[in-house]
Structure formats: C-alpha cells, structure tokens
Short mmCIF file of C-alpha atoms in Angstrom, two decimals:
data_model
loop_
_atom_site.label_atom_id
_atom_site.label_comp_id
_atom_site.label_asym_id
_atom_site.label_seq_id
_atom_site.Cartn_x
_atom_site.Cartn_y
_atom_site.Cartn_z
CA MET A 1286 -28.11 9.87 11.66
CA ALA A 1287 -26.94 7.46 9.15
CA TYR A 1288 -24.58 8.59 6.50
CA THR A 1289 -25.74 7.39 2.83
CA ILE A 1290 -23.46 7.43 -0.30
CA THR A 1291 -25.76 7.69 -3.26
CA HIS A 1292 -22.68 7.64 -5.78
CA ALA A 1293 -19.06 7.73 -5.14
CA HIS A 1294 -15.75 8.32 -6.77
CA THR A 1295 -12.37 7.23 -5.47
CA CYS A 1296 -8.86 7.91 -6.38
CA SER A 1297 -6.26 5.72 -4.53
CA ILE A 1298 -2.48 6.69 -5.20
CA HIS A 1299 -0.06 4.86 -3.36
CA VAL A 1300 3.86 4.40 -4.10
CA ASP A 1301 6.26 2.08 -2.52
CA ARG A 1302 8.96 1.81 -5.42
CA TYR A 1303 10.44 5.04 -6.80
CA ALA A 1304 12.31 5.22 -10.28
CA ASP A 1305 14.92 7.49 -9.02
CA GLN A 1306 17.29 5.16 -6.91
CA ASN A 1307 18.15 8.21 -4.76
CA ILE A 1308 14.41 8.30 -3.34
CA PRO A 1309 14.22 5.66 -0.78
CA ASP A 1310 11.60 3.05 -1.33
CA LEU A 1311 8.83 2.53 1.15
CA THR A 1312 6.90 -0.60 2.42
CA GLY A 1313 3.23 -1.09 2.76
CA ALA A 1314 1.90 1.62 0.74
CA VAL A 1315 0.74 -0.40 -2.21
CA GLN A 1316 -0.52 -3.26 0.00
CA ASP A 1317 -2.64 -0.56 2.07
CA ALA A 1318 -3.92 0.89 -1.24
CA LYS A 1319 -5.06 -2.45 -2.54
CA ALA A 1320 -6.93 -3.09 0.63
CA LEU A 1321 -8.57 0.18 0.78
CA TRP A 1322 -9.48 -0.06 -2.92
CA ALA A 1323 -11.09 -3.59 -2.33
CA LEU A 1324 -12.92 -2.14 0.66
CA PHE A 1325 -14.46 0.65 -1.26
CA SER A 1326 -15.17 -1.57 -4.36
CA ASP A 1327 -16.88 -4.12 -2.30
CA SER A 1328 -18.69 -1.87 0.17
CA ILE A 1329 -20.10 1.03 -2.19
CA PRO A 1330 -22.29 -0.30 -5.03
CA GLY A 1331 -21.59 1.44 -8.44
CA ILE A 1332 -18.38 3.19 -7.12
CA ASP A 1333 -15.99 4.68 -9.78
CA ALA A 1334 -12.76 3.40 -8.28
CA ASN A 1335 -9.34 4.31 -9.71
CA LEU A 1336 -5.98 2.76 -8.37
CA LEU A 1337 -2.56 3.90 -9.21
CA THR A 1338 0.31 2.34 -7.61
CA ASP A 1339 4.19 2.37 -8.21
CA GLU A 1340 4.95 2.77 -11.96
CA LYS A 1341 1.23 3.76 -12.81
CA ALA A 1342 1.49 6.62 -10.13
CA SER A 1343 3.36 8.84 -12.43
CA LEU A 1344 2.84 12.66 -12.25
CA ILE A 1345 0.82 13.01 -15.40
CA ASN A 1346 -1.24 9.95 -14.60
CA ILE A 1347 -1.79 11.14 -10.98
CA GLU A 1348 -3.05 14.64 -12.35
CA GLU A 1349 -5.39 12.96 -14.82
CA ALA A 1350 -6.87 10.55 -12.51
CA LEU A 1351 -7.44 13.33 -9.96
CA GLU A 1352 -9.07 15.63 -12.49
CA LYS A 1353 -11.25 12.78 -13.82
CA THR A 1354 -12.38 11.88 -10.24
CA LEU A 1355 -12.90 15.37 -8.93
CA LEU A 1356 -14.32 16.90 -11.93
CA GLY A 1357 -16.49 14.08 -12.90
CA ALA A 1358 -18.37 14.29 -9.48
CA VAL A 1359 -21.75 15.98 -9.15
CA PRO A 1360 -22.90 17.86 -6.11
CA ASP A 1361 -24.58 14.68 -4.51
CA ASP A 1362 -21.60 12.46 -5.20
CA THR A 1363 -19.08 11.59 -2.57
CA VAL A 1364 -15.38 11.67 -3.53
CA ILE A 1365 -12.57 9.73 -1.57
CA LEU A 1366 -8.97 10.45 -2.26
CA SER A 1367 -6.12 8.56 -0.71
CA PHE A 1368 -2.36 8.86 -1.12
CA SER A 1369 0.55 7.04 0.47
CA GLY A 1370 4.05 7.74 -0.51
CA HIS A 1371 6.73 10.42 0.19
CA GLY A 1372 6.02 14.06 0.49
CA SER A 1373 8.47 16.90 0.59
CA ASP A 1374 9.33 19.79 2.95
CA THR A 1375 8.19 21.98 0.00
CA HIS A 1376 4.61 20.64 0.36
CA ARG A 1377 4.58 18.36 -2.74
CA LEU A 1378 3.43 14.70 -2.98
CA VAL A 1379 6.11 12.68 -4.59
CA PRO A 1380 5.07 10.69 -7.45
CA HIS A 1381 6.93 7.35 -8.84
CA ASP A 1382 8.76 9.26 -11.53
CA ALA A 1383 9.96 12.16 -9.40
CA GLU A 1384 13.54 13.09 -9.42
CA LEU A 1385 15.32 13.85 -6.03
CA THR A 1386 17.34 16.62 -7.71
CA ASP A 1387 14.05 18.26 -8.89
CA VAL A 1388 11.23 17.47 -6.55
CA LEU A 1389 10.16 21.15 -6.91
CA GLY A 1390 9.57 20.46 -10.73
CA SER A 1391 8.50 16.72 -10.66
CA GLY A 1392 6.54 16.52 -7.48
CA LEU A 1393 2.77 17.34 -7.30
CA PRO A 1394 2.21 20.64 -5.31
CA MET A 1395 -0.41 20.67 -2.71
CA GLY A 1396 -1.70 23.85 -4.31
CA ARG A 1397 -2.49 21.99 -7.51
CA LEU A 1398 -4.79 19.93 -5.29
CA ALA A 1399 -6.20 22.87 -3.92
CA GLU A 1400 -6.98 24.29 -7.34
CA LEU A 1401 -8.92 21.08 -8.21
CA PHE A 1402 -10.83 20.96 -4.88
CA GLN A 1403 -12.14 24.54 -5.51
CA ARG A 1404 -13.28 23.51 -9.02
CA TYR A 1405 -15.02 20.03 -8.13
CA GLN A 1406 -18.72 20.00 -7.63
CA ALA A 1407 -19.12 17.21 -5.02
CA LYS A 1408 -20.07 18.58 -1.71
CA LYS A 1409 -18.64 15.40 0.15
CA LEU A 1410 -14.85 14.86 0.04
CA LEU A 1411 -12.66 12.41 2.11
CA LEU A 1412 -8.91 12.75 1.86
CA LEU A 1413 -6.92 10.07 3.30
CA GLN A 1414 -3.18 10.81 3.38
CA ARG A 1415 -0.30 8.90 4.62
CA ARG A 1416 2.90 10.48 3.43
CA SER A 1417 6.40 10.21 4.70
CA ALA A 1418 8.68 13.18 4.82
CA ARG A 1419 11.21 11.39 6.67
CA PRO A 1420 11.70 7.82 5.64
CA ARG A 1421 14.15 5.80 7.54
CA GLY A 1422 15.72 8.74 9.08
CA THR A 1423 16.06 10.60 5.73
CA ARG A 1424 14.63 14.12 4.88
CA LEU A 1425 14.30 15.77 1.49
CA PHE A 1426 15.55 19.46 1.61
CA PRO A 1427 15.44 22.07 -1.22
CA THR A 1428 18.54 23.44 -2.42
CA ARG A 1429 19.41 25.81 -5.36
CA ALA A 1430 20.19 22.65 -7.50
CA GLY A 1431 17.01 20.87 -6.38
CA MET A 1432 16.43 18.38 -3.39
CA ASN A 1433 19.10 16.55 -1.39
CA ARG A 1434 18.58 13.88 0.96
CA LYS A 1435 20.14 14.30 4.36
CA SER A 1436 20.46 11.67 7.00
CA ASP A 1437 19.03 12.68 10.52
CA ALA A 1438 21.53 10.15 12.22
CA GLY A 1439 23.20 11.80 15.17
CA SER A 1440 20.95 14.77 15.05
CA GLY A 1441 19.22 13.97 18.16
CA SER A 1442 15.81 13.64 16.12
CA SER A 1443 13.80 10.67 17.24
CA GLY A 1444 11.36 10.59 14.21
CA GLU A 1445 8.36 12.41 12.80
#
C-alpha cells in the first residue's frame, strides 16, 4: 500500500553554533537540516516548510514555529518535525540562545512538545530527532545553580 501525502507541514530545527560559549558547538546539524529541508521541499508539492538554524533557532522562535506547524495542520495533513542539536539530561532540547547555567529555564522541555502534540489535529506525525547529550565527551548535569559541563575523560565511558 502506497503512502500518499495530501498536504504537509515541516518544521526543521537544527543548531551547530550556540550563543553561550560554554555550550560546545556541533558540526553537521545545519548541513543535515538544509539537505532534509531541500528534500522535503522538492519532493512534496505545496509543503509548508519552516527551517530554523543556529541564531534563528532561539527558544521563542522554536516555540512559535512548532505552534504554527502543529496547530496549523488539519486531520488529513502530515506533519514532519526534525531537530538536531544538544539535549540535556533533564529532557530538554537546547536552543541556540540557551545558557549552560540555566538549561532548565532556557531549554525547551519535552513536556512542552507533548502538550503541543496532544493539541494538534493532524493524524500523521513524523518526528526526526538527532540530539547530542554527550558532545565530544561532555555531558550537561543539573545542579542547584543550573547546569554544569563535566568531562567524561577518564571515567571509563566509551561514548553514548
């Protein structure tokens, strides 16, 4: 049985560079985003395609784009969401403007995504997520003051 897309919305959010110099930059997320965005734009006629990368992927812009994408869909629409960037051990996506010392307050909680998913009307949702909780041997840990980076070097850990 072939899958037919009648109308689609996509929101691609990808961050390589972070405003806070204490959050390690990534490589490849923006390049992947542009390729994915081009694939969807070229392959699905009439797609409503939103792309947020680096500086444009601020917390407020991400929330607005997600709301527009999810809440603008009708039951027969297909919604495709993609995210590449850091995630935290506290279940947050880390936007470009996040602060390492306040990832709890400046990150996007997965619970917020769940709220939006419950409210949207489209029956078909594809979520593509490539997030890094341990970039280059570094993890983000919650503390009373916020989040701290800690190196895994010498911990015996061999990656993800």
